[in-house]
Short mmCIF file of C-alpha atoms in Angstrom, two decimals:
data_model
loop_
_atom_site.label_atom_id
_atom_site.label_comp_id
_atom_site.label_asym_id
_atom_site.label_seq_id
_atom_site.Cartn_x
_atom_site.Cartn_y
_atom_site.Cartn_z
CA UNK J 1 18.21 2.68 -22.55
CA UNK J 2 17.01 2.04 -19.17
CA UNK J 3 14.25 3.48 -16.84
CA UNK J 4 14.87 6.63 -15.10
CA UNK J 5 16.43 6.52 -11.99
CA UNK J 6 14.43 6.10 -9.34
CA UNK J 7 11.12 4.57 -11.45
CA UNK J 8 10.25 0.18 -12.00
CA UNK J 9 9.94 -1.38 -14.84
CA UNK J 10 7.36 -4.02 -13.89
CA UNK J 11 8.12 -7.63 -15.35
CA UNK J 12 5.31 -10.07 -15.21
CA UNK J 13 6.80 -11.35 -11.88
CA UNK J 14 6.83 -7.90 -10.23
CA UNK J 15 3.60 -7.14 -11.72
CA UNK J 16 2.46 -9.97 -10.22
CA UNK J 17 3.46 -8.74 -6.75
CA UNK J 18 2.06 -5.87 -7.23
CA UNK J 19 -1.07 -6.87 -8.24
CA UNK J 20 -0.96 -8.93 -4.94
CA UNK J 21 -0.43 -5.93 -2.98
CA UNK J 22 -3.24 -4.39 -4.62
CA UNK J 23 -5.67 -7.41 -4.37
CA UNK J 24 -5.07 -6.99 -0.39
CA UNK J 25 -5.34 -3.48 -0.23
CA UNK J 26 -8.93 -3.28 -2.01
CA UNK J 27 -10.44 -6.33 -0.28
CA UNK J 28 -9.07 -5.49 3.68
CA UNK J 29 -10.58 -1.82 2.94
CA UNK J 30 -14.10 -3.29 1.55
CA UNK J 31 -14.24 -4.58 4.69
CA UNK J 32 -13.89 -1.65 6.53
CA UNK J 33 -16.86 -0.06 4.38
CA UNK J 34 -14.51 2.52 2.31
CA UNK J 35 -15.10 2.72 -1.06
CA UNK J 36 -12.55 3.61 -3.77
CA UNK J 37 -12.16 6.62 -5.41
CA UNK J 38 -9.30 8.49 -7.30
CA UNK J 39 -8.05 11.87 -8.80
CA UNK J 40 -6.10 13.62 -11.74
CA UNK J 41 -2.33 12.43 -11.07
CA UNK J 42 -1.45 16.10 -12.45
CA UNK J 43 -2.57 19.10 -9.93
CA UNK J 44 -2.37 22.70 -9.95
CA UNK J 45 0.90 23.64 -7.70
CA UNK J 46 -0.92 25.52 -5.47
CA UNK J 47 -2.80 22.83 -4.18
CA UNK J 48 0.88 21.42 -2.25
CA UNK J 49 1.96 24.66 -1.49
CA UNK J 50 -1.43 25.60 0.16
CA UNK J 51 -0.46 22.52 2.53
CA UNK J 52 2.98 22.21 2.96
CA UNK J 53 4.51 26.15 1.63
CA UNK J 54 7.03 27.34 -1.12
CA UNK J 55 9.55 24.81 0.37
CA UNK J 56 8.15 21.31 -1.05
CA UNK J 57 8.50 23.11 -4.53
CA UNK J 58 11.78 21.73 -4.23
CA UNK J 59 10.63 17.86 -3.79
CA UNK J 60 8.26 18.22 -7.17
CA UNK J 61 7.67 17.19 -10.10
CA UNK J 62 6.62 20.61 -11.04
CA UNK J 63 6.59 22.68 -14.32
CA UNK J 64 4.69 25.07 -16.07
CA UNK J 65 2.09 23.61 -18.88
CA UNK J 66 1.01 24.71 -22.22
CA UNK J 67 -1.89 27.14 -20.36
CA UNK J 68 1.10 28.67 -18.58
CA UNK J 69 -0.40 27.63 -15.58
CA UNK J 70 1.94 26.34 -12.88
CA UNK J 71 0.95 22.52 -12.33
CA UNK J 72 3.03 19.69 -10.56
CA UNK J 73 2.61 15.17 -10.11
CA UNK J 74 0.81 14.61 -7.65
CA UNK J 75 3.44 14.26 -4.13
CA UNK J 76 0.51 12.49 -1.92
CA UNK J 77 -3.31 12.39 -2.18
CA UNK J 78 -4.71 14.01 0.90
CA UNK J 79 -4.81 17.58 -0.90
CA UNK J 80 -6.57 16.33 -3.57
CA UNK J 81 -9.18 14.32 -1.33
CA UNK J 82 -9.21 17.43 0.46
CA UNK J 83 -10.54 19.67 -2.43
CA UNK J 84 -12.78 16.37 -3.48
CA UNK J 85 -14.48 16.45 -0.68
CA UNK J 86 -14.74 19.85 0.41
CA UNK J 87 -16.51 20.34 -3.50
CA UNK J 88 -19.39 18.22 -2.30
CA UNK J 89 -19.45 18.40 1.48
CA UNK J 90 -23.33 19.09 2.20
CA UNK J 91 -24.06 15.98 -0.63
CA UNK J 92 -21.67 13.77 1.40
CA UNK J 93 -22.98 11.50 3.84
CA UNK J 94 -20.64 11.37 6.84
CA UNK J 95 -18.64 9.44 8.11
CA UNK J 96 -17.10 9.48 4.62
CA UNK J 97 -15.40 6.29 4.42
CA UNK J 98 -12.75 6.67 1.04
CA UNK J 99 -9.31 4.64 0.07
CA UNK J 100 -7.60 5.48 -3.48
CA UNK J 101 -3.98 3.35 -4.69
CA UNK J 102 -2.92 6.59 -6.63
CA UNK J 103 0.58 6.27 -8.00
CA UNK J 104 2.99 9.31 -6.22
CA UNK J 105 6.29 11.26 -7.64
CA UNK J 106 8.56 12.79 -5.26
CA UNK J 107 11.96 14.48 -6.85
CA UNK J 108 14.26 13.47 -4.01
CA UNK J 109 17.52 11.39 -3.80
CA UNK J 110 16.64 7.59 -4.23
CA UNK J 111 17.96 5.10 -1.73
CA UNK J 112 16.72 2.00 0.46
CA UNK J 113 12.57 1.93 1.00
CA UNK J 114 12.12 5.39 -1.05
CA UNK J 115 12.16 5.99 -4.95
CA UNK J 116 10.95 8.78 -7.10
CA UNK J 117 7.32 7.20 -7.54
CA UNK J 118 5.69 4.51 -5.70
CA UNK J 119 1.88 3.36 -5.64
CA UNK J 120 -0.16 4.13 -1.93
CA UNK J 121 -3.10 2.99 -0.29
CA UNK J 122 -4.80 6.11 1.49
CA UNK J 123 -7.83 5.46 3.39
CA UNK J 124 -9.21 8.34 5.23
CA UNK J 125 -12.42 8.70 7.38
CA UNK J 126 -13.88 11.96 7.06
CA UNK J 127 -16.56 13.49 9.22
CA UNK J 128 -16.21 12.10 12.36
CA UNK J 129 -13.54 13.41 15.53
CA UNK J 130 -14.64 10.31 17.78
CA UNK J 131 -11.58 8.25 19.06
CA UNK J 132 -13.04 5.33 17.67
CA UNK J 133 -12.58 6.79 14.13
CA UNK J 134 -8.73 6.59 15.08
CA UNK J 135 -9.23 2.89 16.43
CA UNK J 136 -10.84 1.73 12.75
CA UNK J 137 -7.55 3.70 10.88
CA UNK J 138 -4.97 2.04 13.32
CA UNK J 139 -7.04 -1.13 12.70
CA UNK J 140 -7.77 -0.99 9.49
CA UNK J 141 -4.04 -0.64 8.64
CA UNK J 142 -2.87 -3.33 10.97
CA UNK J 143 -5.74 -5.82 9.19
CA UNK J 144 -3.58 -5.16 6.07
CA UNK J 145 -0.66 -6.33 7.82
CA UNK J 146 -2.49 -9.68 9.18
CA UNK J 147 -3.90 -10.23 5.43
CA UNK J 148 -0.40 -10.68 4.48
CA UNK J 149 0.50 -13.08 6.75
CA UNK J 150 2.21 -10.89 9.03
CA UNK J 151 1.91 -11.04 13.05
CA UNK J 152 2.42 -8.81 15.80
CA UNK J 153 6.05 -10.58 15.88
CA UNK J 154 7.01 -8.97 12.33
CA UNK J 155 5.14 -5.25 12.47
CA UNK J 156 4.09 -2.74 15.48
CA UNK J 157 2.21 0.27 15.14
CA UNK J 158 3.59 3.26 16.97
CA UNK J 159 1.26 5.14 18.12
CA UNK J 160 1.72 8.90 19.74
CA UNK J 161 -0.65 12.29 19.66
CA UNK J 162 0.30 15.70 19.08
CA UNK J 163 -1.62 17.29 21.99
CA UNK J 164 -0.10 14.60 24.36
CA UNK J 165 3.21 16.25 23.20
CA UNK J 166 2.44 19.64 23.05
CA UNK J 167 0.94 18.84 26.89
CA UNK J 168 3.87 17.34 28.13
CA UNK J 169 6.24 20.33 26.46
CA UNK J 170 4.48 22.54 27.79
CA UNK J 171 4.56 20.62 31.77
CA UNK J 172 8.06 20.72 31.50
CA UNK J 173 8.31 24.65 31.37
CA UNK J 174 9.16 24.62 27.42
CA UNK J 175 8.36 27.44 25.63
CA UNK J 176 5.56 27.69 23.02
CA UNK J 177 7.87 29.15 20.00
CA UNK J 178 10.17 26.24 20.28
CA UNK J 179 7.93 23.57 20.22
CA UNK J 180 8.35 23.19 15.96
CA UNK J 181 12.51 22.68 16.58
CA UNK J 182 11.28 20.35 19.30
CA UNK J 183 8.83 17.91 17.07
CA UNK J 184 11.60 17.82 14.31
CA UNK J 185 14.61 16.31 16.98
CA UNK J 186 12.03 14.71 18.23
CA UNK J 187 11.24 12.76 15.06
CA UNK J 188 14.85 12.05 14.35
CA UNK J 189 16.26 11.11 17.94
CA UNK J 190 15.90 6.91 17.20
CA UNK J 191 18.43 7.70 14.37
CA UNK J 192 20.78 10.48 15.90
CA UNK J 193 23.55 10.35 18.35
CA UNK J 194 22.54 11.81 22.04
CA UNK J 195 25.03 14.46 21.73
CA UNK J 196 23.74 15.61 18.79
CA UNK J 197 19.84 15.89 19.80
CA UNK J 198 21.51 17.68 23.49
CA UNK J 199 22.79 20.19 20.77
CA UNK J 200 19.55 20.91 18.61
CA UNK J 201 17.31 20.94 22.18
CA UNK J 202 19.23 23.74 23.30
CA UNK J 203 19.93 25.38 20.31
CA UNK J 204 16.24 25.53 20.21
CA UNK J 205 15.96 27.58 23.51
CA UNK J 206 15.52 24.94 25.76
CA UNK J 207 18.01 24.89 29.29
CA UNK J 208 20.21 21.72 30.03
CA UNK J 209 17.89 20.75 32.15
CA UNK J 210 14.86 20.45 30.08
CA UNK J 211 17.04 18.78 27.08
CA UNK J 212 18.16 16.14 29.58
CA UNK J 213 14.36 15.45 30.91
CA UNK J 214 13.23 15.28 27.57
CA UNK J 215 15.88 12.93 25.79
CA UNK J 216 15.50 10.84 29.16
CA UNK J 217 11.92 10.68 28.41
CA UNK J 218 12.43 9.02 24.62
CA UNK J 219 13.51 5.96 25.94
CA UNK J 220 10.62 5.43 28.40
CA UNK J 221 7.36 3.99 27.92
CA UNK J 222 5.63 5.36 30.87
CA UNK J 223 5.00 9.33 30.55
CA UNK J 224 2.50 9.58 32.35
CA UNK J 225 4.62 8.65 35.56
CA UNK J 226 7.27 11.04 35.28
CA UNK J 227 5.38 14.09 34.07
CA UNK J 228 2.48 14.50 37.52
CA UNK J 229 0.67 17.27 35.23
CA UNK J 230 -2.95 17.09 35.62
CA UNK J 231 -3.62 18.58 31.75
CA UNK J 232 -0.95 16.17 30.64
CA UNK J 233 -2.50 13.17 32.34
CA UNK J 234 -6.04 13.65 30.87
CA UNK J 235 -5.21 13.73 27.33
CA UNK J 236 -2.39 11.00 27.77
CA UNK J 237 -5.20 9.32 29.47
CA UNK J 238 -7.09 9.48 26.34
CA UNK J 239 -4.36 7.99 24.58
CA UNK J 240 -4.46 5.33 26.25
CA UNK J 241 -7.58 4.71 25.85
CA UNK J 242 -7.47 5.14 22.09
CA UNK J 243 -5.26 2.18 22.84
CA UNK J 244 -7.39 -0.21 24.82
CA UNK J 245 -10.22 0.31 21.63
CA UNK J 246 -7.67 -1.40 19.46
CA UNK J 247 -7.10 -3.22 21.94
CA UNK J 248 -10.89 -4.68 22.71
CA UNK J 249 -10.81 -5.18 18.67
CA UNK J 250 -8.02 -7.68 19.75
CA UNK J 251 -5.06 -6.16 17.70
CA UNK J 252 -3.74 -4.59 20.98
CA UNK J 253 -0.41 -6.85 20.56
CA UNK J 254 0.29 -4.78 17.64
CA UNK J 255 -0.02 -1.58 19.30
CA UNK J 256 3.20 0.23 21.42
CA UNK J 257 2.57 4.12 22.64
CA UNK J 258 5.62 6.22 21.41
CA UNK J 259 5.65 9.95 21.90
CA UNK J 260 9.00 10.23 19.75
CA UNK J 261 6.09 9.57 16.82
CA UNK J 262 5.35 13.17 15.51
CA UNK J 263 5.17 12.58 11.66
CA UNK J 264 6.93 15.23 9.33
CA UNK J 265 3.93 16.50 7.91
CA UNK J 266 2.78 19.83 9.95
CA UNK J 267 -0.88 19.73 9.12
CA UNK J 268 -1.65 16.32 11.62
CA UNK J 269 -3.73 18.08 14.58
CA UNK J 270 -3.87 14.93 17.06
CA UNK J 271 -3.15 10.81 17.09
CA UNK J 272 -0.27 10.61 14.86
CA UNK J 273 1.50 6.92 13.95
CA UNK J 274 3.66 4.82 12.04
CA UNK J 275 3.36 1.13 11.63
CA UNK J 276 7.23 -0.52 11.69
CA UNK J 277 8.74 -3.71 11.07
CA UNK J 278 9.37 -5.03 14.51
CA UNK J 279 13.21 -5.05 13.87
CA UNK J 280 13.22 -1.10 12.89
CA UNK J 281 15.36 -2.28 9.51
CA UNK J 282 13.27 -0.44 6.93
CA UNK J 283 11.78 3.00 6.79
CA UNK J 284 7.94 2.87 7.89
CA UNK J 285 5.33 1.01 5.75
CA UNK J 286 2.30 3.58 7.16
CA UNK J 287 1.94 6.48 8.92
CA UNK J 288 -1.10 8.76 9.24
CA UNK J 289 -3.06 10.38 11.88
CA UNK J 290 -5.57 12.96 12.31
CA UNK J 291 -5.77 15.91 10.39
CA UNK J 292 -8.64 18.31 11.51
CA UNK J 293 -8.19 21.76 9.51
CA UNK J 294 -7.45 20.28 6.25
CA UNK J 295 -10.56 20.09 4.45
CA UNK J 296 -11.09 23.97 6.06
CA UNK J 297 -7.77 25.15 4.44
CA UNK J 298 -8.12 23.79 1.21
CA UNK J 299 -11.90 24.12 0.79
CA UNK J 300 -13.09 25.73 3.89
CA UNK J 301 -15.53 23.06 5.14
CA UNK J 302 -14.93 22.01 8.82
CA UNK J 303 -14.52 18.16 8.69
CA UNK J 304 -12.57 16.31 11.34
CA UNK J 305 -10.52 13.47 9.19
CA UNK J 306 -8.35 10.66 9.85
CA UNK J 307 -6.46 8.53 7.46
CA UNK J 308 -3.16 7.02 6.78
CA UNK J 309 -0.50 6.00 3.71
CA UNK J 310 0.79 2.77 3.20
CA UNK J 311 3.51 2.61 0.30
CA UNK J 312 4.02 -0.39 -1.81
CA UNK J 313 8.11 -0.27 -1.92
CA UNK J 314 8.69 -0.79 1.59
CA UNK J 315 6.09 -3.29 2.17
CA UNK J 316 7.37 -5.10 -0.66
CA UNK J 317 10.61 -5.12 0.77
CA UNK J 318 8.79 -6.81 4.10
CA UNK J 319 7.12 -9.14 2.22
CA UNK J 320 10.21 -10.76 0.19
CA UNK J 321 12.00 -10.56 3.34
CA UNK J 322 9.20 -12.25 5.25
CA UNK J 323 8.96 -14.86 2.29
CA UNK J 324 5.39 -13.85 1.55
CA UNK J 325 5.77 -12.63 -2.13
CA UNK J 326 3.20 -14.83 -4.07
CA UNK J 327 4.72 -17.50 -6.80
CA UNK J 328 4.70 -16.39 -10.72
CA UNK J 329 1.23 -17.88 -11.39
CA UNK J 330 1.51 -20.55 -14.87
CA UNK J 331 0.32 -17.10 -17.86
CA UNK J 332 -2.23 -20.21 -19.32
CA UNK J 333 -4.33 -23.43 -18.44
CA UNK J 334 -4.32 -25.07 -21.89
CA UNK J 335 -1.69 -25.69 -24.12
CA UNK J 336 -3.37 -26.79 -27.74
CA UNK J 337 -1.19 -28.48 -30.24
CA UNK J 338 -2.07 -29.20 -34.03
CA UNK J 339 0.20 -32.40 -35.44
CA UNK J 340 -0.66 -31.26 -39.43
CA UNK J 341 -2.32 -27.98 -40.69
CA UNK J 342 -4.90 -29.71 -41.75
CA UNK J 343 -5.87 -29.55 -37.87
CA UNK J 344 -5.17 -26.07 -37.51
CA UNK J 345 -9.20 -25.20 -38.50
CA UNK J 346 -10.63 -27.56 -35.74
CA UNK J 347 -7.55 -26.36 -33.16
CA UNK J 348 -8.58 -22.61 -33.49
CA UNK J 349 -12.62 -23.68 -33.41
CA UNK J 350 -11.35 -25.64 -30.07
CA UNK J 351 -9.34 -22.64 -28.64
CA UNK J 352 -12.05 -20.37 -29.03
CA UNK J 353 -14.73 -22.86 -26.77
CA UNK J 354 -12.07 -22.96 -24.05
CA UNK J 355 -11.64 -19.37 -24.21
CA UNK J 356 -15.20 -18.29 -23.86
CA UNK J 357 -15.61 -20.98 -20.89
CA UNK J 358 -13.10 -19.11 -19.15
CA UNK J 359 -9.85 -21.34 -19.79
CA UNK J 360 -6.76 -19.74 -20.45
CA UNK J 361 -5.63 -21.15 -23.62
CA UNK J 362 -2.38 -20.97 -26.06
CA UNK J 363 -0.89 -22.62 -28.96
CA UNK J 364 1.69 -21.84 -31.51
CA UNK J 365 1.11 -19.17 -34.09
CA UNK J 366 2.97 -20.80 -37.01
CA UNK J 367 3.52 -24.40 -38.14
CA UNK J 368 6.22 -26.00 -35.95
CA UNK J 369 6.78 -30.09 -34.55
CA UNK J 370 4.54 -31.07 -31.94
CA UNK J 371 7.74 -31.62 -29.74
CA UNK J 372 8.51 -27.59 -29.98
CA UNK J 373 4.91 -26.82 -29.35
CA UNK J 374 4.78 -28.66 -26.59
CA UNK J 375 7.91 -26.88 -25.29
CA UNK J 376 6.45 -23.71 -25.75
CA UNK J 377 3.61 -25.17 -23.24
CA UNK J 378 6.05 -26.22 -20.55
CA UNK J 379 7.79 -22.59 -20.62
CA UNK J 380 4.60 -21.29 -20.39
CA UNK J 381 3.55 -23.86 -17.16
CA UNK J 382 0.80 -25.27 -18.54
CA UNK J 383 -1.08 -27.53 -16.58
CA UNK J 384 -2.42 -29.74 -19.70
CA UNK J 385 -1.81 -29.39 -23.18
CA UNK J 386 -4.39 -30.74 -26.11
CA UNK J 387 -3.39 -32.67 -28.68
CA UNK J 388 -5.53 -32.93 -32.24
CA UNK J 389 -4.31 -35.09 -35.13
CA UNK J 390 -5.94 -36.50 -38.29
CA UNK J 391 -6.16 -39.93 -36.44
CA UNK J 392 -8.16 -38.25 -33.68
CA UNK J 393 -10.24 -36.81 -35.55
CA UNK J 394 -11.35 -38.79 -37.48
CA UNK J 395 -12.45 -40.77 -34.16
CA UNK J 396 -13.75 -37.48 -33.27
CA UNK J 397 -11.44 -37.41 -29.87
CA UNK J 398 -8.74 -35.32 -28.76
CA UNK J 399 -5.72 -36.59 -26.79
CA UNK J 400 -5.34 -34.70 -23.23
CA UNK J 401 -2.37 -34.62 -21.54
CA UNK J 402 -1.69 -33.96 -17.67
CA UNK J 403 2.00 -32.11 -18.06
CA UNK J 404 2.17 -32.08 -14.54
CA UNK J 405 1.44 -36.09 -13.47
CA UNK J 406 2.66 -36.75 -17.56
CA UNK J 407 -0.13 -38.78 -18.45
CA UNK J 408 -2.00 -38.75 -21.33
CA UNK J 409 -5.75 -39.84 -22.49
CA UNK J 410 -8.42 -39.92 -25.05
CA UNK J 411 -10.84 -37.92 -25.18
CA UNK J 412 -14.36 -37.21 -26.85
CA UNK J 413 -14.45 -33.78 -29.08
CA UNK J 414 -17.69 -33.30 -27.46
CA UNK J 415 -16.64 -33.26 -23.71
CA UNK J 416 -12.88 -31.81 -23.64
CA UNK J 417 -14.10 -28.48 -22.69
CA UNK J 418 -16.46 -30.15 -20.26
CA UNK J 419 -13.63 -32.27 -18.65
CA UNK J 420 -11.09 -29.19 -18.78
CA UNK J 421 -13.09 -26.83 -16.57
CA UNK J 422 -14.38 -29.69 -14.59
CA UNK J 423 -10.24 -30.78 -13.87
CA UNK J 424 -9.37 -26.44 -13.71
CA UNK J 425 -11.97 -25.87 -11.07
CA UNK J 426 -10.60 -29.41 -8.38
CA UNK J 427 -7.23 -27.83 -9.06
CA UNK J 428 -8.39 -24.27 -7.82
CA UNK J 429 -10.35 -25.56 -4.90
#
């Protein structure tokens, strides 16, 4: 049998991946003051529907449980932040800085960038509406990019704003009601033909004219230009200078203003964004934005709220294609070998020293050759092995030998575990 479709198996190697990933995640947000938190992984349906309506039922893992109550894997983790924080708003102190790595399950069709569960970092500030609450998300995310290894040459953050769009619909004459079919050809155009997006635009209401202004638009980087609307101009003028804070936290080279960004998700009230590989090969690593009446719908507390998602398929893709994954660390330090059984009592007495020093120490479980034993240490990439016969210990020594520079040396019982850490801790420095 194999895994489900659509769900890892995680070898040592992948594990150790990520565990990388997740090393990153936790220390970039530390720095950021958010602290960790996480919820139940199963959820009462209503909490998705609340958000999103009847239709992500669909997209589910959803069934009804033993208290015929109707309950479903968690999708994503804002709702459940959501009801978390709304439960102790007035005990909160704001700006709630939070990040959670929940693992997510999705029923939809697996292909390239997108399975059927995946692990996410979510970091969300709550409590605050300032721009520079945007700046630290946009930042934030980007510093998880830069902890990698990754530059402004291999990832850009695309940054847009609803009410810039919604401004510059409604400065082109486009009506209110079609502003929904708008966003959603909107947030396909990079990846549809022209003729096709023409189609949907009008289909949606809008004249030849305005479809034509509008797709001309999505290829231009300067808005503000070709729409002279004085409401347009002063909230694309705070865009931009949402932009310049990133900018003055010197990460502006990672930073491009795109109004085609309008995320799928209909709850985002204002910045909006989605953080890229520079080449546009893979789906996005991150998107989030702000996401004002959330906490009010779901718990009816008034927070402002900002946050983003970062997935760990995609970026893993990025990172194996960048040539960033981290090497299969050796599983031990210490290899010990026993020549007779009669060493086996002073081997185990050894292994136990080591192991309470901190060494990561193995040896063979049953009585073999020291030659196999000390092939069972090179599969295992030891870095020295131990060897105690009846010679040695009778001299009270044990034999150490470097299986990397394969050289060997006696000794004293006494000081091996002394000498081991002592050799452990120049290699790790």
């Amino acid at each position: 049998t194999t895994a489900l479709p659509g769900f890892r198996d995680f070898y040592p190697e992948d594990f150790a991946l990520r565990a990388r990933i997740f090393e990153v995640w936790r220390r970039v947000a530390a720095r950021y003051g958010f602290e960790e938190y996480d919820g139940p992984p199963l959820e009462p349906l209503d909490l998705y529907t609340q958000k999103s309506g009847e239709e992500i039922v669909g997209q589910l893992y959803e069934f009804t449980d033993k208290g015929d109550r109707r309950v479903a894997l968690r999708p994503e983790m804002t709702p459940s932040l959501a009801r978390m924080v709304a439960a102790r708003a007035n005990g909160l102190k704001k700006p709630i800085r939070w990040f959670s790595i929940p693992q997510l399950f999705r029923y939809e069709r697996q292909q390239r960038g997108r399975l059927k569960e995946h692990f996410q970092l979510n970091c969300d500030l709550i409590g605050d509406s300032s721009p520079l609450a945007d700046a630290e998300i946009i930042a934030l995310s980007i510093d998880v990019m830069r902890a990698f290894g990754l530059t402004e040459r291999d990832v850009k953050v695309r940054l847009s704003d609803r009410r810039v769009l919604i401004a510059a619909l409604k400065a082109l004459g486009i009506r209110d009601d079609a502003h929904g079919a708008v966003f959603g050809v909107l947030d396909k155009v990079a990846r549809t033909a022209t003729d096709r997006s023409h189609g949907a635009l009008t289909e949606a209401g809008l004249t030849t004219s305005q479809a034509d202004t509008l797709l001309s638009l999505t290829t231009s980087r300067d808005w503000d230009r070709q729409i002279p609307d004085e409401q347009f101009l002063q909230v694309y003028d705070s865009l931009q200078k949402l932009h310049g804070a990133v900018d003055g936290m010197g990460l502006g080279a990672f930073v491009e203003i795109d109004l085609t960004i309008v995320r799928g998700l209909a709850y985002y009230t204002g910045t909006v964004f989605e953080l890229f590989d520079a080449g546009r090969t893979l789906r996005a690593i991150c998107g989030g934005g702000r996401y004002d009446n959330l906490t009010s719908a779901i718990g009816g507390v008034e927070l402002g709220a900002v946050g983003f998602g970062m997935g760990d398929v995609v970026l893993g893709e990025l990172l194996k294609e960048k040539g960033l994954v981290p090497a299969h660390a050796p599983s031990i330090d210490v290899f010990l070998a026993a020549i007779t059984a009669e060493d086996m009592p002073e081997l185990l007495k050894l292994a136990h020293e080591l192991r309470d020093a901190g060494v990561r120490v193995e040896y063979a479980l049953g009585a073999q050759q020291v030659g196999k034993q000390l092939k069972l240490a090179d599969a295992r990439n030891a870095r020295y092995s131990v060897v105690i016969g009846p010679d040695d210990r009778e001299k009270h020594q044990v034999i150490l030998k470097d299986l990397r520079a394969k050289g060997q040396m006696p000794v004293p019982r006494a000081e091996i575990v002394t000498e081991l850490r002592k050799r452990l801790a120049g290699a790790d420095g």
